[in-house]
Short mmCIF file of C-alpha atoms and ligand atoms in Angstrom, two decimals:
data_model
loop_
_atom_site.label_atom_id
_atom_site.label_comp_id
_atom_site.label_asym_id
_atom_site.label_seq_id
_atom_site.Cartn_x
_atom_site.Cartn_y
_atom_site.Cartn_z
CA MET A 1 -17.08 39.66 55.58
CA SER A 2 -14.21 38.60 53.24
CA CYS A 3 -14.26 35.17 54.92
CA VAL A 4 -17.91 34.73 53.91
CA LYS A 5 -17.04 35.78 50.37
CA ASP A 6 -14.16 33.28 50.23
CA ASN A 7 -16.53 30.53 51.34
CA GLU A 8 -18.92 31.57 48.63
CA LEU A 9 -16.11 31.42 46.04
CA ASP A 10 -15.04 27.97 47.25
CA ARG A 11 -18.62 26.74 47.10
CA MET A 12 -19.06 27.96 43.53
CA ARG A 13 -15.72 26.52 42.47
CA SER A 14 -16.59 23.12 43.81
CA GLU A 15 -19.92 23.32 41.99
CA VAL A 16 -18.02 24.06 38.76
CA LEU A 17 -15.81 21.07 39.51
CA GLU A 18 -18.85 18.82 40.02
CA ILE A 19 -20.44 20.06 36.79
CA THR A 20 -17.19 19.40 34.90
CA LYS A 21 -17.05 15.88 36.33
CA GLU A 22 -20.69 15.37 35.39
CA ILE A 23 -19.90 16.48 31.81
CA LEU A 24 -17.06 13.93 31.71
CA ARG A 25 -19.34 11.18 33.04
CA LEU A 26 -21.81 12.03 30.28
CA VAL A 27 -19.00 11.95 27.71
CA ALA A 28 -17.98 8.49 28.95
CA LYS A 29 -21.60 7.33 28.65
CA ARG A 30 -21.81 8.82 25.14
CA GLN A 31 -18.57 7.08 24.16
CA SER A 32 -19.73 3.64 25.25
CA LEU A 33 -23.00 4.16 23.39
CA CYS A 34 -21.01 5.18 20.29
CA ALA A 35 -18.94 2.00 20.57
CA GLU A 36 -22.19 -0.03 20.63
CA ILE A 37 -23.51 1.89 17.62
CA GLY A 38 -20.21 1.17 15.85
CA LYS A 39 -20.57 -2.59 16.43
CA LEU A 40 -24.13 -2.51 15.15
CA LYS A 41 -23.13 -0.55 12.06
CA GLN A 42 -20.31 -3.00 11.43
CA SER A 43 -22.68 -5.97 11.65
CA LYS A 44 -25.00 -4.26 9.15
CA GLY A 45 -22.10 -3.33 6.85
CA LEU A 46 -22.75 0.41 7.30
CA SER A 47 -19.96 2.99 7.09
CA ILE A 48 -18.67 4.69 10.23
CA GLU A 49 -19.35 8.27 9.21
CA ASP A 50 -23.00 9.08 8.68
CA PRO A 51 -23.57 12.60 7.34
CA SER A 52 -27.36 12.47 7.77
CA ALA A 53 -27.07 11.47 11.45
CA GLU A 54 -24.56 14.30 11.92
CA ARG A 55 -26.91 16.77 10.25
CA ILE A 56 -29.78 15.85 12.59
CA LEU A 57 -27.45 16.16 15.58
CA ARG A 58 -26.11 19.55 14.48
CA GLU A 59 -29.56 20.98 13.82
CA ALA A 60 -30.67 19.95 17.29
CA ILE A 61 -27.50 21.45 18.80
CA THR A 62 -28.10 24.78 17.08
CA LYS A 63 -31.61 24.93 18.55
CA GLU A 64 -30.44 23.88 22.00
CA ALA A 65 -27.59 26.41 21.99
CA LEU A 66 -30.04 29.13 21.05
CA ALA A 67 -32.45 28.08 23.81
CA LEU A 68 -29.66 27.97 26.41
CA GLY A 69 -28.05 31.23 25.33
CA ILE A 70 -24.77 29.50 24.37
CA GLU A 71 -22.84 30.76 21.39
CA GLU A 72 -23.72 28.52 18.42
CA ASP A 73 -20.19 28.44 17.07
CA PHE A 74 -18.87 27.13 20.38
CA ALA A 75 -21.63 24.50 20.59
CA GLN A 76 -20.90 23.30 17.07
CA ARG A 77 -17.14 23.12 17.65
CA LEU A 78 -17.74 21.09 20.80
CA THR A 79 -20.05 18.83 18.81
CA THR A 80 -17.30 18.24 16.22
CA GLN A 81 -14.97 17.11 19.01
CA LEU A 82 -17.65 14.73 20.31
CA ILE A 83 -18.32 13.37 16.81
CA GLU A 84 -14.61 12.76 16.24
CA GLU A 85 -14.21 11.01 19.60
CA CYS A 86 -17.24 8.89 18.73
CA ILE A 87 -15.67 7.93 15.39
CA LYS A 88 -12.45 6.95 17.20
CA VAL A 89 -14.16 4.29 19.34
CA GLN A 90 -15.99 2.63 16.45
CA PRO A 91 -14.47 -0.53 14.94
CA LYS A 92 -12.75 0.21 11.65
CA PRO A 93 -11.77 -1.92 8.68
CA PRO A 94 -7.98 -2.46 8.50
CA GLU A 95 -6.27 0.69 7.21
CA LYS A 96 -4.92 0.60 3.68
CA LYS A 97 -1.22 1.34 3.55
CA VAL A 98 -1.06 4.47 1.43
CA LEU A 99 2.26 5.62 0.05
CA THR A 100 2.75 9.28 -0.85
CA HIS A 101 4.85 10.83 -3.58
CA ARG A 102 7.44 11.55 -0.88
CA ASP A 103 7.74 7.83 -0.08
CA ILE A 104 8.23 7.03 -3.75
CA ALA A 105 10.69 9.93 -4.11
CA ARG A 106 12.74 8.52 -1.22
CA MET A 107 12.84 5.10 -2.89
CA ALA A 108 13.77 6.71 -6.22
CA GLU A 109 16.58 8.67 -4.54
CA ALA A 110 17.91 5.47 -2.94
CA LEU A 111 18.05 3.88 -6.40
CA GLU A 112 19.76 6.98 -7.82
CA ARG A 113 22.42 6.76 -5.10
CA GLN A 114 23.16 3.26 -6.39
CA GLY A 115 23.75 4.78 -9.85
CA VAL A 116 20.37 3.85 -11.38
CA ARG A 117 18.91 6.48 -13.72
CA VAL A 118 15.30 6.97 -12.69
CA ILE A 119 12.68 8.82 -14.74
CA ARG A 120 11.30 11.07 -12.04
CA MET A 121 7.62 11.91 -12.33
CA ASP A 122 6.90 11.82 -8.59
CA VAL A 123 7.42 15.29 -7.12
CA GLY A 124 5.53 18.33 -8.38
CA GLU A 125 8.53 20.49 -9.12
CA PRO A 126 9.15 22.11 -12.52
CA ASP A 127 12.64 21.60 -13.94
CA PHE A 128 12.77 25.24 -15.12
CA ARG A 129 15.52 27.47 -13.75
CA ALA A 130 14.64 30.86 -12.30
CA PRO A 131 15.13 33.63 -14.88
CA SER A 132 18.77 34.75 -14.81
CA VAL A 133 17.78 38.35 -14.02
CA VAL A 134 15.98 37.07 -10.93
CA VAL A 135 19.08 35.22 -9.73
CA GLU A 136 21.24 38.24 -10.49
CA ARG A 137 18.91 40.59 -8.59
CA ALA A 138 18.91 38.37 -5.50
CA TYR A 139 22.73 38.24 -5.63
CA GLN A 140 23.16 41.99 -6.11
CA GLU A 141 20.72 42.85 -3.33
CA MET A 142 22.40 40.43 -0.97
CA LYS A 143 25.78 41.95 -1.81
CA ALA A 144 24.35 45.40 -1.16
CA GLY A 145 23.36 44.31 2.35
CA ARG A 146 19.64 43.85 1.72
CA SER A 147 19.51 40.90 4.05
CA ARG A 148 17.64 42.51 6.93
CA TYR A 149 14.25 42.04 8.53
CA THR A 150 11.39 43.69 6.70
CA GLU A 151 7.84 44.30 7.81
CA PRO A 152 6.00 40.97 8.26
CA LYS A 153 3.78 41.42 5.19
CA GLY A 154 6.86 42.09 3.08
CA LYS A 155 8.27 45.27 1.60
CA GLN A 156 5.76 47.82 0.35
CA GLU A 157 7.57 47.82 -3.01
CA LEU A 158 6.96 44.09 -3.53
CA ARG A 159 3.37 44.20 -2.31
CA GLN A 160 2.61 47.12 -4.62
CA ALA A 161 4.27 45.24 -7.50
CA ILE A 162 2.01 42.24 -6.75
CA ALA A 163 -1.08 44.48 -6.57
CA ASP A 164 -0.12 46.04 -9.94
CA TYR A 165 0.52 42.57 -11.38
CA VAL A 166 -2.92 41.20 -10.41
CA LYS A 167 -4.52 44.38 -11.77
CA MET A 168 -2.77 43.92 -15.10
CA ARG A 169 -3.19 40.12 -15.22
CA PHE A 170 -6.74 39.68 -13.82
CA ASP A 171 -8.12 43.22 -13.70
CA ALA A 172 -8.38 42.76 -9.93
CA ASP A 173 -8.44 45.78 -7.64
CA VAL A 174 -6.27 45.03 -4.68
CA LYS A 175 -4.43 47.35 -2.30
CA ALA A 176 -0.82 46.61 -1.33
CA ASP A 177 -1.95 46.23 2.31
CA GLN A 178 -4.07 43.23 1.36
CA VAL A 179 -1.00 41.39 0.07
CA ILE A 180 1.44 39.32 2.13
CA ALA A 181 4.63 37.84 0.73
CA THR A 182 4.83 34.31 2.15
CA MET A 183 7.28 31.44 2.38
CA GLY A 184 5.93 29.83 -0.80
CA GLY A 185 2.32 28.92 -1.49
CA ALA A 186 2.64 26.19 1.15
CA PHE A 187 2.97 28.71 3.99
CA GLY A 188 0.14 30.67 2.38
CA VAL A 189 -2.10 27.61 2.85
CA TYR A 190 -1.14 27.51 6.51
CA LEU A 191 -1.78 31.24 7.03
CA ALA A 192 -5.16 31.02 5.29
CA LEU A 193 -6.28 28.10 7.45
CA ALA A 194 -4.74 29.29 10.72
CA SER A 195 -6.51 32.65 10.34
CA THR A 196 -9.89 31.07 9.49
CA VAL A 197 -10.23 27.84 11.43
CA SER A 198 -10.64 27.25 15.17
CA PRO A 199 -10.44 23.77 16.69
CA GLY A 200 -13.67 21.93 15.87
CA ASP A 201 -14.47 23.92 12.72
CA GLU A 202 -14.99 22.03 9.47
CA VAL A 203 -13.36 22.80 6.14
CA ILE A 204 -14.55 21.42 2.80
CA VAL A 205 -11.72 19.95 0.72
CA ILE A 206 -12.41 19.03 -2.90
CA ASP A 207 -10.77 15.70 -3.71
CA PRO A 208 -8.58 14.51 -5.32
CA SER A 209 -6.43 17.17 -3.68
CA TRP A 210 -2.92 18.15 -2.73
CA PRO A 211 -2.48 16.16 0.55
CA ILE A 212 -1.26 19.21 2.49
CA TYR A 213 -4.78 20.67 2.65
CA LYS A 214 -6.17 17.90 4.82
CA SER A 215 -3.04 17.68 7.00
CA CYS A 216 -3.03 21.43 7.47
CA VAL A 217 -6.74 21.55 8.38
CA ARG A 218 -6.02 18.86 10.99
CA TYR A 219 -2.91 20.70 12.18
CA VAL A 220 -4.92 23.81 13.04
CA GLY A 221 -7.49 21.64 14.88
CA GLY A 222 -10.12 21.54 12.15
CA ARG A 223 -11.95 18.64 10.54
CA PRO A 224 -11.60 18.18 6.79
CA ILE A 225 -14.84 17.21 5.06
CA VAL A 226 -14.21 15.76 1.65
CA LEU A 227 -16.23 16.49 -1.47
CA GLU A 228 -15.21 13.82 -3.96
CA THR A 229 -15.13 14.52 -7.66
CA ARG A 230 -14.98 11.86 -10.37
CA LEU A 231 -13.11 11.25 -13.58
CA GLU A 232 -16.45 10.25 -15.19
CA ASP A 233 -17.73 13.80 -14.51
CA GLY A 234 -14.57 15.38 -15.95
CA TRP A 235 -13.53 16.12 -12.33
CA GLU A 236 -16.32 18.70 -12.18
CA PRO A 237 -17.46 19.38 -8.57
CA ASN A 238 -21.19 18.79 -8.09
CA LEU A 239 -22.59 21.91 -6.45
CA ASP A 240 -25.60 20.14 -4.89
CA GLU A 241 -23.21 17.71 -3.23
CA LEU A 242 -21.09 20.65 -2.11
CA ASN A 243 -24.11 22.29 -0.50
CA GLU A 244 -24.93 19.06 1.31
CA LYS A 245 -21.43 18.78 2.75
CA ILE A 246 -21.68 22.18 4.43
CA SER A 247 -22.76 21.99 8.08
CA ALA A 248 -23.27 24.49 10.87
CA ALA A 249 -19.60 23.91 11.77
CA THR A 250 -18.20 24.67 8.29
CA LYS A 251 -15.98 27.73 8.07
CA ALA A 252 -14.23 27.44 4.73
CA ILE A 253 -13.96 25.74 1.35
CA ILE A 254 -10.49 25.15 0.02
CA MET A 255 -10.13 24.67 -3.71
CA ASN A 256 -7.30 24.45 -6.22
CA TYR A 257 -7.82 25.08 -9.91
CA PRO A 258 -5.98 24.32 -12.15
CA SER A 259 -5.77 21.26 -9.96
CA ASN A 260 -2.97 19.22 -8.53
CA PRO A 261 -3.35 16.28 -9.32
CA THR A 262 -6.08 16.22 -12.02
CA GLY A 263 -5.13 19.20 -14.23
CA LYS A 264 -8.78 20.25 -14.17
CA ALA A 265 -9.58 23.98 -14.49
CA LEU A 266 -13.07 25.22 -13.68
CA GLY A 267 -15.26 27.00 -16.19
CA LYS A 268 -16.69 30.34 -15.16
CA LYS A 269 -20.15 28.95 -14.34
CA THR A 270 -18.93 26.38 -11.80
CA PHE A 271 -16.35 28.77 -10.36
CA LYS A 272 -19.06 31.39 -9.85
CA GLY A 273 -21.38 28.71 -8.45
CA ILE A 274 -18.84 27.87 -5.74
CA VAL A 275 -18.33 31.55 -4.96
CA GLU A 276 -22.09 31.98 -4.56
CA ILE A 277 -22.36 28.98 -2.25
CA ALA A 278 -19.51 30.32 -0.10
CA GLN A 279 -21.19 33.70 0.03
CA ASP A 280 -24.68 32.32 0.82
CA ARG A 281 -23.36 30.05 3.56
CA LYS A 282 -21.01 32.72 4.95
CA LEU A 283 -17.85 30.72 4.36
CA THR A 284 -14.35 31.77 3.44
CA LEU A 285 -13.27 30.60 0.02
CA ILE A 286 -9.59 29.68 0.07
CA SER A 287 -8.48 29.50 -3.55
CA ASP A 288 -5.06 28.02 -4.26
CA GLU A 289 -4.16 29.33 -7.69
CA VAL A 290 -0.46 28.51 -7.80
CA TYR A 291 -0.96 26.97 -11.26
CA ALA A 292 -2.80 30.00 -12.71
CA ASP A 293 -0.10 30.50 -15.34
CA TYR A 294 -0.07 26.88 -16.47
CA ASN A 295 -3.33 27.24 -18.35
CA PHE A 296 -3.76 25.38 -21.64
CA THR A 297 -7.40 26.18 -22.29
CA GLY A 298 -6.90 29.38 -24.24
CA SER A 299 -9.53 31.04 -22.06
CA GLU A 300 -8.87 33.33 -19.11
CA HIS A 301 -7.92 31.85 -15.75
CA ASN A 302 -10.80 32.12 -13.27
CA THR A 303 -9.64 33.77 -10.09
CA VAL A 304 -11.29 34.44 -6.77
CA LEU A 305 -9.83 37.96 -6.97
CA ASN A 306 -12.63 38.82 -9.39
CA TYR A 307 -15.19 38.12 -6.64
CA PRO A 308 -14.27 40.52 -3.82
CA GLU A 309 -17.85 40.24 -2.49
CA VAL A 310 -17.02 36.82 -0.99
CA SER A 311 -14.75 36.31 2.03
CA TYR A 312 -11.66 34.89 0.34
CA VAL A 313 -7.98 34.11 0.54
CA LEU A 314 -6.06 33.84 -2.72
CA ILE A 315 -2.90 31.72 -2.59
CA SER A 316 -0.25 32.15 -5.24
CA SER A 317 3.41 31.37 -5.72
CA PHE A 318 6.52 32.17 -7.70
CA SER A 319 7.53 28.49 -7.57
CA LYS A 320 5.72 27.21 -10.64
CA SER A 321 5.37 30.10 -13.11
CA TRP A 322 9.05 31.07 -12.85
CA GLY A 323 10.66 27.82 -11.68
CA MET A 324 11.56 29.37 -8.32
CA THR A 325 10.69 26.52 -5.93
CA GLY A 326 13.84 26.88 -3.81
CA PHE A 327 13.46 30.64 -3.43
CA ARG A 328 10.46 29.87 -1.20
CA VAL A 329 8.35 32.84 -2.16
CA GLY A 330 4.64 33.13 -2.77
CA PHE A 331 1.86 35.46 -1.71
CA VAL A 332 -1.63 35.59 -0.27
CA ILE A 333 -4.28 38.23 -0.84
CA SER A 334 -7.37 38.76 1.29
CA ASP A 335 -9.48 41.51 2.82
CA LEU A 336 -7.53 43.87 5.04
CA ASP A 337 -8.70 42.38 8.36
CA ARG A 338 -7.73 38.84 7.47
CA ALA A 339 -4.50 40.04 5.83
CA ASN A 340 -3.58 41.71 9.13
CA LYS A 341 -4.44 38.53 11.02
CA MET A 342 -2.28 36.44 8.69
CA ALA A 343 0.55 38.98 8.95
CA ALA A 344 0.43 38.68 12.76
CA ILE A 345 0.81 34.88 12.46
CA GLN A 346 3.64 35.23 9.94
CA SER A 347 5.34 37.77 12.21
CA MET A 348 5.10 35.42 15.18
CA LEU A 349 6.47 32.41 13.28
CA ILE A 350 9.04 33.62 10.77
CA THR A 351 9.11 37.45 11.12
CA CYS A 352 9.20 37.88 7.34
CA ILE A 353 10.70 36.26 4.26
CA PRO A 354 14.31 37.18 3.38
CA GLU A 355 14.73 40.71 2.04
CA PHE A 356 16.83 39.83 -1.03
CA ILE A 357 14.30 37.15 -2.01
CA GLN A 358 11.63 39.84 -1.98
CA TYR A 359 13.67 41.81 -4.53
CA ALA A 360 14.07 38.66 -6.62
CA ALA A 361 10.28 38.32 -6.61
CA ILE A 362 9.89 41.92 -7.81
CA GLU A 363 12.22 41.06 -10.69
CA ALA A 364 10.26 37.89 -11.54
CA LEU A 365 7.08 39.93 -11.92
CA LYS A 366 8.78 41.72 -14.81
CA CYS A 367 9.58 38.40 -16.55
CA LEU A 368 6.12 37.76 -17.94
CA ASP A 369 7.45 36.26 -21.17
CA GLU A 370 9.37 33.66 -19.20
CA ALA A 371 6.19 32.59 -17.37
CA LYS A 372 4.37 32.37 -20.69
CA LYS A 373 7.17 30.31 -22.19
CA ASN A 374 7.14 27.92 -19.23
CA SER A 375 3.39 27.51 -19.59
CA GLU A 376 3.76 26.70 -23.29
CA VAL A 377 6.40 24.08 -22.49
CA MET A 378 4.03 22.49 -19.94
CA ARG A 379 1.21 22.49 -22.48
CA GLU A 380 3.42 20.69 -25.04
CA ARG A 381 4.47 18.15 -22.43
CA ALA A 382 0.87 17.48 -21.40
CA GLU A 383 -0.06 17.05 -25.04
CA ALA A 384 2.80 14.59 -25.69
CA VAL A 385 2.16 12.58 -22.53
CA CYS A 386 -1.58 12.29 -23.23
CA LYS A 387 -0.88 11.15 -26.77
CA ALA A 388 1.56 8.50 -25.51
CA LEU A 389 -0.95 7.36 -22.86
CA GLU A 390 -3.78 6.98 -25.37
CA PRO A 391 -3.16 3.31 -26.37
CA LEU A 392 -2.49 2.16 -22.77
CA PRO A 393 -5.06 0.49 -20.49
CA VAL A 394 -5.64 3.69 -18.53
CA SER A 395 -8.36 6.37 -18.49
CA PHE A 396 -7.54 10.00 -17.90
CA TYR A 397 -8.71 13.58 -18.22
CA LYS A 398 -6.65 15.66 -20.59
CA PRO A 399 -5.38 18.47 -18.37
CA ASP A 400 -6.64 22.03 -18.81
CA GLY A 401 -3.66 23.27 -16.84
CA ALA A 402 -1.22 22.64 -13.95
CA MET A 403 1.61 20.15 -14.46
CA TYR A 404 0.13 16.70 -13.94
CA VAL A 405 -1.75 13.88 -15.58
CA PHE A 406 -3.78 11.65 -13.25
CA PRO A 407 -4.63 8.37 -15.00
CA ARG A 408 -6.78 5.55 -13.65
CA ILE A 409 -5.27 2.08 -14.07
CA ASP A 410 -7.82 0.01 -15.95
CA VAL A 411 -6.25 -3.27 -14.95
CA LYS A 412 -8.10 -5.18 -12.23
CA GLY A 413 -6.53 -6.02 -8.91
CA ILE A 414 -3.69 -3.49 -8.66
CA ASP A 415 -3.73 -0.39 -6.53
CA GLY A 416 -1.77 2.81 -7.05
CA SER A 417 0.75 2.27 -4.22
CA GLU A 418 1.64 -1.25 -5.34
CA PHE A 419 1.75 -0.03 -8.94
CA ALA A 420 4.11 2.86 -8.11
CA VAL A 421 6.53 0.63 -6.16
CA LYS A 422 6.61 -2.14 -8.78
CA LEU A 423 6.91 0.36 -11.63
CA LEU A 424 9.91 1.90 -9.90
CA GLU A 425 11.52 -1.46 -9.19
CA ASN A 426 10.87 -2.94 -12.63
CA LYS A 427 11.11 0.05 -14.95
CA ASN A 428 12.88 2.75 -12.94
CA VAL A 429 10.01 5.18 -13.40
CA SER A 430 8.67 7.01 -10.34
CA VAL A 431 5.08 8.26 -10.13
CA ALA A 432 2.89 9.35 -7.20
CA PRO A 433 0.29 6.82 -5.96
CA GLY A 434 -3.31 8.05 -6.30
CA GLY A 435 -4.29 7.14 -2.72
CA ALA A 436 -2.25 10.09 -1.42
CA PHE A 437 -4.79 12.46 -3.01
CA GLY A 438 -7.92 10.88 -1.53
CA ASN A 439 -10.01 7.83 -2.25
CA TYR A 440 -8.36 7.20 -5.64
CA PHE A 441 -6.41 4.03 -4.99
CA ASN A 442 -6.30 2.80 -8.58
CA TYR A 443 -4.90 6.07 -9.92
CA PHE A 444 -1.41 7.50 -10.19
CA ARG A 445 -0.12 11.01 -10.75
CA MET A 446 2.53 11.84 -13.31
CA SER A 447 4.33 15.12 -12.81
CA LEU A 448 5.43 16.94 -15.97
CA GLY A 449 8.58 18.46 -14.47
CA GLN A 450 10.92 16.77 -16.98
CA PRO A 451 11.75 17.34 -20.67
CA LYS A 452 9.16 15.99 -23.10
CA GLU A 453 11.37 13.18 -24.43
CA VAL A 454 12.05 11.90 -20.92
CA LEU A 455 8.32 11.92 -20.09
CA VAL A 456 7.42 10.08 -23.29
CA GLU A 457 10.08 7.45 -22.52
CA GLY A 458 8.53 7.18 -19.03
CA VAL A 459 5.08 6.56 -20.51
CA LYS A 460 6.53 3.94 -22.86
CA ARG A 461 7.96 2.08 -19.87
CA ILE A 462 4.64 2.42 -18.01
CA GLY A 463 2.98 0.80 -21.04
CA GLU A 464 5.49 -2.05 -20.98
CA PHE A 465 4.90 -2.57 -17.28
CA LEU A 466 1.11 -2.47 -17.62
CA SER A 467 1.27 -5.11 -20.36
CA THR A 468 2.88 -7.50 -17.87
CA LEU A 469 -0.12 -7.06 -15.55
CA SER A 470 -3.06 -7.61 -17.87
N1 PMP B 1 -0.39 24.44 -3.90
C1 PMP B 1 -0.33 23.38 -4.71
C2 PMP B 1 -1.59 22.86 -5.30
C3 PMP B 1 0.88 22.74 -4.98
O1 PMP B 1 0.89 21.67 -5.78
C4 PMP B 1 2.05 23.24 -4.39
C5 PMP B 1 3.39 22.58 -4.62
N2 PMP B 1 3.38 21.27 -4.89
C6 PMP B 1 1.95 24.39 -3.58
C7 PMP B 1 0.73 24.94 -3.35
C8 PMP B 1 3.10 24.99 -2.86
O2 PMP B 1 4.17 25.34 -3.62
P1 PMP B 1 5.22 26.39 -3.05
O3 PMP B 1 5.18 26.32 -1.57
O4 PMP B 1 6.53 25.96 -3.60
O5 PMP B 1 4.78 27.72 -3.56
#
């Protein structure tokens, strides 16, 4: 009897094997067809990615999955993998060498080691020191032995302090259990994506954007889909375009206002519009608000916390408001289920953030005047830099917030990477090339993490350099 059963099992297994081989043969056939399509598109001067062809494919897949009784999500994720493989085999134009702010920072540091004084506007780090009471608290707590593991989400005391802070600051109702203290906003981005995205899912990224978003989406196996915004539109995202970018495979939108690198902050109408789209299309809205305190508009910061009806993850940080970059502390807030999921990931990877740093964060939340003062300093710097940029052959959006200006170089024939390298070599000024933030090759980003006089001197040198180009 058992022998018959074993035979039956073997037979079924070999059938599964044959089916798997058949799937692979079909994939190979699909790939060679894709390569042919690629050649044809190249000869017609068409671009490799074709959103309308993808839309038709995905709609058909949804129907087929339904008819076959296969889970739609799985079918769409599989389709993403097939689309990406198809893109891989299509002939591509030669890749543009894009330098990032890190590359320029490395070159600037090499010059500094040789004794050259460089005006550093490359890395997005404020020059502010952490408030002295924050440093003192970390020191005292460490001395008192508060250097133990804590629960993965962080100490209740800190999470309650954050919940109270967002209530006071944004009138947002959040329970301490929805809050997780993270290793800076950067780890918050990872937790948000890792808890939302499965391999093959798509995530909308609004460009120009902090490069980590796209790398992190890729890292968790997702596919970033870019919604470009334009200087001509005041960097305002077009909501019809956003709707069109969303496919059956989309799981999340990631946005960052005030924005790194543009300094754009969204008005309430657009912010609400994005929330409504996320809600309608059942997506998670990941809102990176690390620059919430650097707001120069005079109106209230728009936060996703005021829209608890949408599935959301709020990302925040102590790095910018209080000049605490090296403390590596930030936080995320979400619904309880996702917060628990993120806490499980944090627990697995880092256990928790250091205990004495958590106390330092509690102390920072009491230093509201310091955050306000830092914001005012950034506003003055932005004002001074924009004024100095005015006569130069560049176009730019005057920032509403954050700590950057993102000008377009209005001189023909030079791209941002080449510009950044030559500017550094000729004038000892380091900026971030625009291509690192998306398809913005003739832009560059200036970080305002230096005293005003230094920044204005930097702009003067940029002007001198630009005059040698035109
Ligand atoms: N989000 C944005 C938009 C940023 O620019 C940065 C830092 N450059 C971060 C998050 C992360 O900062 P941190 O990890 O220091 O909190």
